[in-house]
């Protein structure tokens, strides 16, 4: 039970739960008050299996003891130092640690408080970089339909997600899109060929826009919105080559895919392609404290170094950027992932769960199971089932990402095989109930 003096229904009208109709939500609101490991509990004591790490966040599960210890230690020392007069020791340790686990020379690191902030910062960094590197005309960004890069204006302009975007038009100029590979797959008998075709669409846009005006391409290596869209490794190799030939920077938005989920620390390593910048967030603190980061090739960062009169410093800042408390959590999470080589566990238990999800095809409503490691999506052939699944899963105490056309799971990378058995049983039970509810 909640202990507020004002009735819950009244309070729910004074706020909103993201992307929900509050009248609908208020009829049977889920109000969480505790989490531990793979589970949430609501105010009525009901337990939920958190199959999506909150929302692709709790990679180590909730309240991991080593992360909690690191936070307690930091709490006694320093919880706030604005990144304006100084930088904290723990922020420097975090910057060093992040740079040590990223591929290539991606070790110019700026911590922020959330994914949208990191994406927004990357866009500004790229525009300023080109302005002071002899290519002031390069300002456009190319991304993908169905992609999601955040809720703020720049990140939203790069996103390609229906009403999350159209309700706020007009958007900023200079943001262009290509469709993701799933969009054209029915026109190709071969998935690899479809990926080659879709990767080359980036070149068509860049050439026709004039490469001298194109600053960067931004993609999620695996796209959540659209149903865990998982291109081939060759897709990324072609994209890398296109960007190199046209002097366009390549940004991987690894806010979902980072920190062990795909079988490597980052999806860039899973696909074997190194971008010029990365944005990371979500799993970086396993949900303990808001934290994200913009990461760039070290030599890109050098373009911002100079004497005061050169005026080349990055003209950008956020009050909570590099917050010491958040950096302590991030450090502890990365150390824990490294200590346990947890990306290997993600590959193992993710493969186990994936094989089980494939067996769900026997229910006749599944087109495809896709993803990497523990980041898995299941495409549904019947949207009524998809809509019902959101309700039946929650009723069964299961939290997943549900969309009419697909559902996604991303269990913690510390999960065991027994956890995956429990999860699969709940998924199947919820799916059967959804099929029944939709009367397929
Ligand atoms: C790929 C991707 N980029 C950026 C964001 C924005 O992150 P945040 O919600 O922390 O602002 C999200 C959030 O879901 C995301 O999935």
Short mmCIF file of C-alpha atoms and ligand atoms in Angstrom, two decimals:
data_model
loop_
_atom_site.label_atom_id
_atom_site.label_comp_id
_atom_site.label_asym_id
_atom_site.label_seq_id
_atom_site.Cartn_x
_atom_site.Cartn_y
_atom_site.Cartn_z
CA UNK A 1 0.00 0.00 0.00
CA UNK A 2 1.14 3.55 -0.63
CA UNK A 3 1.13 5.94 2.31
CA UNK A 4 0.40 9.22 0.52
CA UNK A 5 -2.28 11.50 2.01
CA UNK A 6 -3.61 12.25 -1.48
CA UNK A 7 -5.39 9.34 -3.21
CA UNK A 8 -3.19 7.52 -5.73
CA UNK A 9 -5.70 8.15 -8.55
CA UNK A 10 -5.40 11.89 -7.92
CA UNK A 11 -1.61 11.79 -7.87
CA UNK A 12 -1.53 9.77 -11.08
CA UNK A 13 -3.46 12.57 -12.78
CA UNK A 14 -0.77 15.00 -11.65
CA UNK A 15 2.01 13.12 -13.40
CA UNK A 16 2.51 10.60 -16.19
CA UNK A 17 4.10 7.24 -16.78
CA UNK A 18 6.04 7.43 -20.04
CA UNK A 19 4.04 6.75 -23.21
CA UNK A 20 0.95 5.61 -21.21
CA UNK A 21 -2.63 6.82 -21.25
CA UNK A 22 -2.94 7.74 -17.58
CA UNK A 23 -6.71 7.12 -17.41
CA UNK A 24 -5.99 3.55 -18.45
CA UNK A 25 -2.91 3.19 -16.23
CA UNK A 26 -4.76 4.55 -13.18
CA UNK A 27 -7.37 1.77 -13.41
CA UNK A 28 -4.85 -0.83 -12.31
CA UNK A 29 -1.58 0.95 -11.59
CA UNK A 30 1.61 -0.99 -10.97
CA UNK A 31 3.39 0.82 -8.13
CA UNK A 32 6.84 -0.57 -7.37
CA UNK A 33 8.54 -0.16 -4.02
CA UNK A 34 11.36 -2.70 -3.91
CA UNK A 35 13.83 -4.49 -6.15
CA UNK A 36 16.50 -7.11 -5.63
CA UNK A 37 18.43 -9.11 -8.22
CA UNK A 38 16.07 -10.15 -11.02
CA UNK A 39 12.87 -9.16 -9.22
CA UNK A 40 10.66 -6.18 -8.47
CA UNK A 41 7.94 -6.07 -5.82
CA UNK A 42 4.96 -3.77 -5.94
CA UNK A 43 3.28 -2.03 -3.00
CA UNK A 44 0.89 -4.96 -2.61
CA UNK A 45 3.75 -7.43 -2.25
CA UNK A 46 3.36 -8.94 -5.72
CA UNK A 47 6.66 -10.13 -7.22
CA UNK A 48 7.65 -9.49 -10.84
CA UNK A 49 10.39 -11.18 -12.85
CA UNK A 50 12.22 -8.26 -14.43
CA UNK A 51 13.04 -9.74 -17.83
CA UNK A 52 14.13 -6.43 -19.30
CA UNK A 53 16.42 -5.05 -16.57
CA UNK A 54 13.97 -2.22 -15.87
CA UNK A 55 14.36 -1.03 -19.43
CA UNK A 56 17.68 -2.52 -20.67
CA UNK A 57 19.36 -1.08 -17.56
CA UNK A 58 19.93 -3.49 -14.65
CA UNK A 59 22.65 -5.60 -16.31
CA UNK A 60 23.86 -6.87 -12.92
CA UNK A 61 20.33 -7.14 -11.58
CA UNK A 62 18.97 -4.67 -9.06
CA UNK A 63 20.98 -3.56 -6.04
CA UNK A 64 24.08 -5.57 -6.84
CA UNK A 65 26.04 -5.81 -3.53
CA UNK A 66 29.38 -4.60 -4.98
CA UNK A 67 27.70 -1.58 -6.60
CA UNK A 68 25.86 -0.80 -3.36
CA UNK A 69 29.16 -1.00 -1.42
CA UNK A 70 30.85 1.36 -3.86
CA UNK A 71 27.99 3.83 -3.45
CA UNK A 72 28.15 3.64 0.36
CA UNK A 73 31.89 4.39 0.24
CA UNK A 74 31.35 7.31 -2.15
CA UNK A 75 28.47 8.61 -0.02
CA UNK A 76 30.91 9.15 2.84
CA UNK A 77 33.38 11.08 0.67
CA UNK A 78 31.75 13.21 -2.03
CA UNK A 79 28.39 13.16 -3.82
CA UNK A 80 28.53 16.33 -5.89
CA UNK A 81 31.22 18.36 -7.60
CA UNK A 82 30.02 20.38 -10.59
CA UNK A 83 32.10 19.81 -13.71
CA UNK A 84 32.76 23.53 -13.89
CA UNK A 85 35.48 24.54 -11.44
CA UNK A 86 37.06 21.12 -11.06
CA UNK A 87 36.78 17.42 -11.82
CA UNK A 88 36.46 14.71 -9.18
CA UNK A 89 39.01 11.95 -8.65
CA UNK A 90 36.34 9.30 -9.13
CA UNK A 91 35.24 10.86 -12.45
CA UNK A 92 38.84 10.55 -13.67
CA UNK A 93 38.95 6.90 -12.59
CA UNK A 94 35.69 6.33 -14.43
CA UNK A 95 37.01 8.00 -17.60
CA UNK A 96 40.13 5.81 -17.50
CA UNK A 97 38.09 2.65 -16.90
CA UNK A 98 35.60 3.32 -19.72
CA UNK A 99 38.46 4.03 -22.12
CA UNK A 100 40.10 0.74 -21.16
CA UNK A 101 37.09 -1.39 -22.19
CA UNK A 102 36.06 0.38 -25.41
CA UNK A 103 37.38 -0.80 -28.78
CA UNK A 104 40.13 1.05 -30.70
CA UNK A 105 41.05 4.56 -29.63
CA UNK A 106 37.62 5.34 -28.19
CA UNK A 107 38.93 6.80 -24.96
CA UNK A 108 37.83 10.44 -24.98
CA UNK A 109 35.03 10.10 -22.41
CA UNK A 110 32.54 12.60 -21.04
CA UNK A 111 30.08 11.28 -18.43
CA UNK A 112 26.50 12.55 -18.43
CA UNK A 113 23.25 11.80 -16.59
CA UNK A 114 21.13 10.14 -19.26
CA UNK A 115 21.11 8.69 -22.75
CA UNK A 116 19.42 11.62 -24.47
CA UNK A 117 21.97 13.97 -22.93
CA UNK A 118 24.81 11.80 -24.25
CA UNK A 119 23.32 11.69 -27.77
CA UNK A 120 22.62 15.41 -27.78
CA UNK A 121 26.20 16.05 -26.64
CA UNK A 122 27.60 13.78 -29.37
CA UNK A 123 25.72 15.76 -32.03
CA UNK A 124 27.04 19.06 -30.72
CA UNK A 125 30.55 17.61 -30.38
CA UNK A 126 30.48 16.42 -34.00
CA UNK A 127 29.21 19.74 -35.37
CA UNK A 128 31.80 21.74 -33.46
CA UNK A 129 34.51 19.24 -34.43
CA UNK A 130 33.86 19.75 -38.16
CA UNK A 131 33.60 23.52 -37.74
CA UNK A 132 37.08 23.73 -36.28
CA UNK A 133 38.62 21.00 -38.44
CA UNK A 134 38.38 22.67 -41.83
CA UNK A 135 34.93 21.31 -42.82
CA UNK A 136 32.43 23.86 -41.48
CA UNK A 137 29.78 22.77 -44.00
CA UNK A 138 29.39 19.32 -42.48
CA UNK A 139 26.29 19.47 -40.28
CA UNK A 140 23.82 16.77 -41.37
CA UNK A 141 23.14 13.52 -39.57
CA UNK A 142 21.89 10.34 -41.22
CA UNK A 143 20.07 7.76 -39.10
CA UNK A 144 17.40 5.10 -39.54
CA UNK A 145 13.64 4.90 -39.48
CA UNK A 146 12.49 2.87 -36.45
CA UNK A 147 15.62 4.02 -34.60
CA UNK A 148 15.37 5.66 -31.19
CA UNK A 149 18.05 7.99 -29.87
CA UNK A 150 16.25 9.88 -27.13
CA UNK A 151 13.50 12.29 -26.19
CA UNK A 152 15.21 15.67 -26.51
CA UNK A 153 14.95 17.70 -29.69
CA UNK A 154 18.18 16.67 -31.43
CA UNK A 155 17.95 13.04 -30.36
CA UNK A 156 14.29 12.99 -31.38
CA UNK A 157 15.12 14.48 -34.78
CA UNK A 158 17.51 11.57 -35.35
CA UNK A 159 14.89 9.07 -34.19
CA UNK A 160 12.47 7.51 -36.62
CA UNK A 161 9.68 6.41 -34.38
CA UNK A 162 6.15 7.34 -35.48
CA UNK A 163 4.12 9.44 -33.08
CA UNK A 164 6.94 9.77 -30.58
CA UNK A 165 8.26 12.11 -33.24
CA UNK A 166 5.42 13.37 -35.41
CA UNK A 167 3.57 14.95 -32.46
CA UNK A 168 6.47 17.40 -32.05
CA UNK A 169 7.09 18.42 -35.64
CA UNK A 170 8.60 20.42 -37.18
CA UNK A 171 12.00 19.04 -36.26
CA UNK A 172 15.43 20.55 -36.69
CA UNK A 173 16.78 20.67 -40.22
CA UNK A 174 19.63 18.42 -41.27
CA UNK A 175 18.42 15.03 -40.00
CA UNK A 176 17.95 12.40 -42.71
CA UNK A 177 16.86 8.77 -42.54
CA UNK A 178 17.16 5.44 -44.30
CA UNK A 179 15.02 2.36 -43.55
CA UNK A 180 16.50 -0.49 -41.47
CA UNK A 181 17.16 -3.89 -43.09
CA UNK A 182 13.95 -5.48 -41.77
CA UNK A 183 11.97 -2.97 -43.82
CA UNK A 184 12.95 -4.55 -47.14
CA UNK A 185 13.45 -8.18 -46.11
CA UNK A 186 10.38 -9.50 -47.97
CA UNK A 187 11.82 -8.19 -51.24
CA UNK A 188 14.92 -10.33 -50.87
CA UNK A 189 15.19 -14.10 -50.70
CA UNK A 190 18.48 -13.70 -48.88
CA UNK A 191 18.89 -11.80 -45.57
CA UNK A 192 22.60 -11.10 -46.25
CA UNK A 193 21.74 -9.53 -49.61
CA UNK A 194 18.98 -7.46 -47.97
CA UNK A 195 21.52 -6.17 -45.44
CA UNK A 196 23.99 -5.25 -48.20
CA UNK A 197 21.28 -3.33 -50.02
CA UNK A 198 20.18 -1.51 -46.86
CA UNK A 199 23.71 -0.60 -45.80
CA UNK A 200 24.31 0.95 -49.25
CA UNK A 201 21.24 3.18 -48.79
CA UNK A 202 23.41 5.29 -46.49
CA UNK A 203 25.75 5.98 -49.39
CA UNK A 204 22.85 6.98 -51.65
CA UNK A 205 21.74 9.57 -49.10
CA UNK A 206 25.25 10.85 -48.35
CA UNK A 207 26.16 11.22 -52.04
CA UNK A 208 22.90 12.91 -52.96
CA UNK A 209 23.06 15.28 -50.01
CA UNK A 210 26.73 16.05 -50.87
CA UNK A 211 29.29 14.49 -48.50
CA UNK A 212 30.66 17.98 -47.80
CA UNK A 213 27.42 18.62 -45.85
CA UNK A 214 27.19 15.32 -43.97
CA UNK A 215 28.67 15.23 -40.47
CA UNK A 216 27.85 11.76 -39.18
CA UNK A 217 25.79 8.61 -39.37
CA UNK A 218 24.20 7.42 -36.12
CA UNK A 219 22.78 3.92 -35.66
CA UNK A 220 21.91 1.59 -32.84
CA UNK A 221 23.88 -1.60 -33.56
CA UNK A 222 20.76 -3.52 -32.55
CA UNK A 223 17.58 -1.48 -32.79
CA UNK A 224 15.11 -1.92 -29.98
CA UNK A 225 12.21 0.02 -31.50
CA UNK A 226 11.08 -2.05 -34.45
CA UNK A 227 11.72 -5.27 -32.57
CA UNK A 228 15.42 -5.93 -31.82
CA UNK A 229 16.48 -5.28 -35.41
CA UNK A 230 19.74 -7.20 -35.77
CA UNK A 231 21.72 -6.51 -38.94
CA UNK A 232 24.57 -8.72 -40.17
CA UNK A 233 28.20 -7.93 -39.30
CA UNK A 234 28.73 -7.22 -43.03
CA UNK A 235 26.10 -4.45 -42.82
CA UNK A 236 28.33 -2.62 -40.35
CA UNK A 237 31.49 -3.28 -42.38
CA UNK A 238 29.83 -1.72 -45.45
CA UNK A 239 28.61 1.22 -43.37
CA UNK A 240 32.11 1.75 -41.92
CA UNK A 241 33.59 1.74 -45.43
CA UNK A 242 30.99 4.23 -46.73
CA UNK A 243 31.67 6.61 -43.83
CA UNK A 244 35.44 6.37 -44.37
CA UNK A 245 35.22 7.03 -48.10
CA UNK A 246 33.02 10.09 -47.63
CA UNK A 247 34.75 11.50 -44.54
CA UNK A 248 31.62 11.02 -42.42
CA UNK A 249 31.87 10.10 -38.73
CA UNK A 250 30.17 6.92 -37.56
CA UNK A 251 28.36 7.00 -34.21
CA UNK A 252 27.14 3.81 -32.54
CA UNK A 253 24.36 4.52 -30.07
CA UNK A 254 25.14 1.70 -27.62
CA UNK A 255 22.78 2.97 -24.93
CA UNK A 256 20.89 -0.32 -25.11
CA UNK A 257 23.56 -2.63 -26.53
CA UNK A 258 26.49 -1.72 -24.25
CA UNK A 259 27.87 -3.46 -21.17
CA UNK A 260 27.97 -7.15 -21.89
CA UNK A 261 24.49 -7.86 -23.17
CA UNK A 262 25.37 -8.88 -26.74
CA UNK A 263 28.20 -11.28 -25.85
CA UNK A 264 30.95 -8.62 -25.75
CA UNK A 265 31.37 -5.49 -23.65
CA UNK A 266 29.97 -3.50 -26.60
CA UNK A 267 28.06 -4.48 -29.73
CA UNK A 268 30.86 -2.81 -31.73
CA UNK A 269 33.03 -5.73 -30.62
CA UNK A 270 30.27 -8.27 -31.27
CA UNK A 271 29.97 -7.03 -34.87
CA UNK A 272 33.72 -6.40 -35.25
CA UNK A 273 33.36 -2.79 -36.40
CA UNK A 274 34.72 0.22 -34.50
CA UNK A 275 32.81 3.52 -34.74
CA UNK A 276 34.31 7.00 -34.28
CA UNK A 277 31.98 7.84 -31.41
CA UNK A 278 29.74 5.90 -29.08
CA UNK A 279 26.95 6.94 -26.78
CA UNK A 280 26.37 4.71 -23.76
CA UNK A 281 23.96 4.77 -20.82
CA UNK A 282 21.38 2.51 -19.20
CA UNK A 283 23.44 -0.58 -18.19
CA UNK A 284 26.49 1.54 -17.34
CA UNK A 285 25.27 1.95 -13.73
CA UNK A 286 22.96 -1.08 -13.68
CA UNK A 287 20.26 1.35 -12.62
CA UNK A 288 21.86 2.38 -9.32
CA UNK A 289 22.22 6.07 -10.28
CA UNK A 290 21.47 7.98 -13.52
CA UNK A 291 24.62 7.77 -15.67
CA UNK A 292 25.55 7.85 -19.37
CA UNK A 293 28.54 8.92 -21.45
CA UNK A 294 29.65 10.25 -24.78
CA UNK A 295 32.80 8.53 -26.02
CA UNK A 296 34.92 9.64 -28.98
CA UNK A 297 38.17 8.70 -30.69
CA UNK A 298 40.99 10.35 -28.79
CA UNK A 299 42.18 12.28 -31.86
CA UNK A 300 38.73 13.82 -32.28
CA UNK A 301 39.03 15.08 -28.73
CA UNK A 302 42.39 16.64 -29.59
CA UNK A 303 40.62 19.07 -31.92
CA UNK A 304 39.23 20.69 -28.77
CA UNK A 305 42.63 21.23 -27.13
CA UNK A 306 44.30 24.62 -27.40
CA UNK A 307 45.36 27.75 -25.59
CA UNK A 308 42.55 29.96 -24.20
CA UNK A 309 42.77 32.41 -27.11
CA UNK A 310 42.21 29.55 -29.59
CA UNK A 311 38.64 29.22 -28.26
CA UNK A 312 38.31 25.60 -29.40
CA UNK A 313 37.02 24.08 -26.14
CA UNK A 314 33.76 22.13 -26.42
CA UNK A 315 31.09 24.76 -25.71
CA UNK A 316 28.87 22.45 -23.75
CA UNK A 317 28.10 21.43 -20.19
CA UNK A 318 25.58 19.94 -17.77
CA UNK A 319 25.43 20.50 -13.99
CA UNK A 320 25.33 16.80 -13.08
CA UNK A 321 27.76 15.62 -15.77
CA UNK A 322 30.36 13.34 -14.21
CA UNK A 323 28.57 13.29 -10.88
CA UNK A 324 30.93 11.51 -8.43
CA UNK A 325 28.21 9.29 -7.00
CA UNK A 326 27.18 8.16 -10.48
CA UNK A 327 30.79 7.62 -11.57
CA UNK A 328 31.39 5.42 -8.51
CA UNK A 329 28.46 3.24 -9.59
CA UNK A 330 29.71 3.09 -13.19
CA UNK A 331 33.18 2.10 -12.09
CA UNK A 332 31.84 -0.68 -9.88
CA UNK A 333 29.59 -2.01 -12.67
CA UNK A 334 32.38 -2.15 -15.24
CA UNK A 335 34.77 -3.77 -12.75
CA UNK A 336 32.15 -6.39 -11.91
CA UNK A 337 31.47 -7.17 -15.59
CA UNK A 338 35.22 -7.54 -16.19
CA UNK A 339 35.81 -9.59 -13.03
CA UNK A 340 33.21 -12.18 -14.03
CA UNK A 341 33.75 -11.87 -17.81
CA UNK A 342 29.97 -11.55 -17.71
CA UNK A 343 29.61 -10.99 -21.47
CA UNK A 344 30.49 -14.70 -21.78
CA UNK A 345 27.65 -15.57 -19.43
CA UNK A 346 25.34 -13.34 -21.47
CA UNK A 347 26.25 -15.33 -24.58
CA UNK A 348 25.73 -18.65 -22.78
CA UNK A 349 22.43 -18.03 -21.00
CA UNK A 350 21.17 -15.88 -23.89
CA UNK A 351 21.81 -18.74 -26.33
CA UNK A 352 19.99 -21.11 -23.98
CA UNK A 353 16.97 -18.81 -23.72
CA UNK A 354 16.97 -18.12 -27.44
CA UNK A 355 16.73 -21.85 -28.25
CA UNK A 356 13.77 -22.10 -25.90
CA UNK A 357 12.08 -19.04 -27.45
CA UNK A 358 12.39 -20.72 -30.87
CA UNK A 359 10.14 -23.51 -29.57
CA UNK A 360 7.36 -20.95 -29.06
CA UNK A 361 6.85 -21.06 -32.82
CA UNK A 362 4.69 -24.11 -32.18
CA UNK A 363 1.95 -21.71 -31.01
CA UNK A 364 1.64 -20.36 -34.55
CA UNK A 365 1.97 -16.62 -33.81
CA UNK A 366 5.73 -16.10 -34.11
CA UNK A 367 7.62 -15.11 -37.21
CA UNK A 368 11.18 -14.74 -35.94
CA UNK A 369 13.41 -14.79 -32.87
CA UNK A 370 16.41 -12.46 -33.16
CA UNK A 371 19.10 -10.60 -31.24
CA UNK A 372 22.50 -11.30 -29.68
CA UNK A 373 23.40 -12.58 -26.22
CA UNK A 374 20.64 -11.77 -23.73
CA UNK A 375 19.20 -9.00 -25.92
CA UNK A 376 16.45 -10.93 -27.67
CA UNK A 377 13.34 -10.05 -29.64
CA UNK A 378 10.42 -12.16 -30.78
CA UNK A 379 8.42 -10.97 -33.76
CA UNK A 380 4.71 -11.71 -33.64
CA UNK A 381 2.45 -12.29 -36.64
CA UNK A 382 -0.69 -11.18 -34.82
CA UNK A 383 -0.91 -7.70 -33.33
CA UNK A 384 -3.93 -8.51 -31.17
CA UNK A 385 -1.79 -11.14 -29.42
CA UNK A 386 0.96 -8.56 -28.98
CA UNK A 387 -1.46 -6.12 -27.37
CA UNK A 388 -2.91 -8.78 -25.07
CA UNK A 389 0.57 -10.02 -24.12
CA UNK A 390 1.40 -6.74 -22.42
CA UNK A 391 -1.53 -7.33 -20.03
CA UNK A 392 -1.14 -11.08 -19.54
CA UNK A 393 2.59 -10.80 -18.83
CA UNK A 394 2.07 -8.15 -16.17
CA UNK A 395 -0.79 -10.14 -14.64
CA UNK A 396 1.57 -13.16 -14.46
CA UNK A 397 4.25 -11.07 -12.76
CA UNK A 398 6.47 -10.70 -15.80
CA UNK A 399 7.96 -7.41 -17.02
CA UNK A 400 9.06 -7.39 -20.68
CA UNK A 401 9.09 -4.80 -23.47
CA UNK A 402 5.85 -5.44 -25.34
CA UNK A 403 4.77 -3.94 -28.63
CA UNK A 404 1.86 -5.13 -30.79
CA UNK A 405 4.28 -6.56 -33.37
CA UNK A 406 6.98 -8.00 -31.09
CA UNK A 407 8.23 -8.44 -27.58
CA UNK A 408 11.75 -8.17 -26.20
CA UNK A 409 13.62 -9.49 -23.21
CA UNK A 410 17.03 -8.57 -21.86
CA UNK A 411 17.59 -10.40 -18.58
CA UNK A 412 20.54 -9.46 -16.39
CA UNK A 413 23.89 -10.77 -17.60
CA UNK A 414 24.37 -12.46 -14.22
CA UNK A 415 21.35 -14.72 -14.88
CA UNK A 416 21.66 -18.47 -14.51
CA UNK A 417 20.20 -21.25 -16.64
CA UNK A 418 17.62 -21.86 -13.89
CA UNK A 419 16.59 -18.18 -14.12
CA UNK A 420 16.10 -18.63 -17.86
CA UNK A 421 13.93 -21.71 -17.25
CA UNK A 422 11.77 -19.70 -14.86
CA UNK A 423 11.59 -16.81 -17.32
CA UNK A 424 10.71 -19.02 -20.27
CA UNK A 425 7.91 -20.69 -18.34
CA UNK A 426 6.42 -17.26 -17.55
CA UNK A 427 6.75 -16.11 -21.15
CA UNK A 428 5.03 -19.20 -22.51
CA UNK A 429 2.23 -18.99 -19.94
CA UNK A 430 1.69 -15.30 -20.78
CA UNK A 431 1.78 -15.95 -24.53
CA UNK A 432 -0.76 -18.76 -24.29
CA UNK A 433 -3.03 -16.49 -22.23
CA UNK A 434 -2.59 -13.71 -24.80
CA UNK A 435 -3.51 -16.04 -27.67
CA UNK A 436 -6.57 -17.09 -25.72
CA UNK A 437 -7.47 -13.44 -24.97
CA UNK A 438 -7.06 -12.51 -28.64
CA UNK A 439 -8.96 -15.69 -29.67
CA UNK A 440 -6.59 -16.57 -32.49
C1 LIG B 1 19.23 3.56 -28.19
C2 LIG B 1 18.80 4.64 -27.24
N1 LIG B 1 19.39 5.84 -27.32
C3 LIG B 1 19.05 6.83 -26.47
C4 LIG B 1 18.07 6.66 -25.52
C5 LIG B 1 17.72 7.80 -24.60
O1 LIG B 1 18.16 7.51 -23.32
P1 LIG B 1 17.44 8.18 -22.04
O2 LIG B 1 16.06 7.62 -21.98
O3 LIG B 1 18.32 7.73 -20.89
O4 LIG B 1 17.47 9.64 -22.23
C6 LIG B 1 17.42 5.43 -25.41
C7 LIG B 1 16.36 5.23 -24.41
O5 LIG B 1 15.60 4.30 -24.45
C8 LIG B 1 17.79 4.39 -26.31
O6 LIG B 1 17.18 3.21 -26.26
#
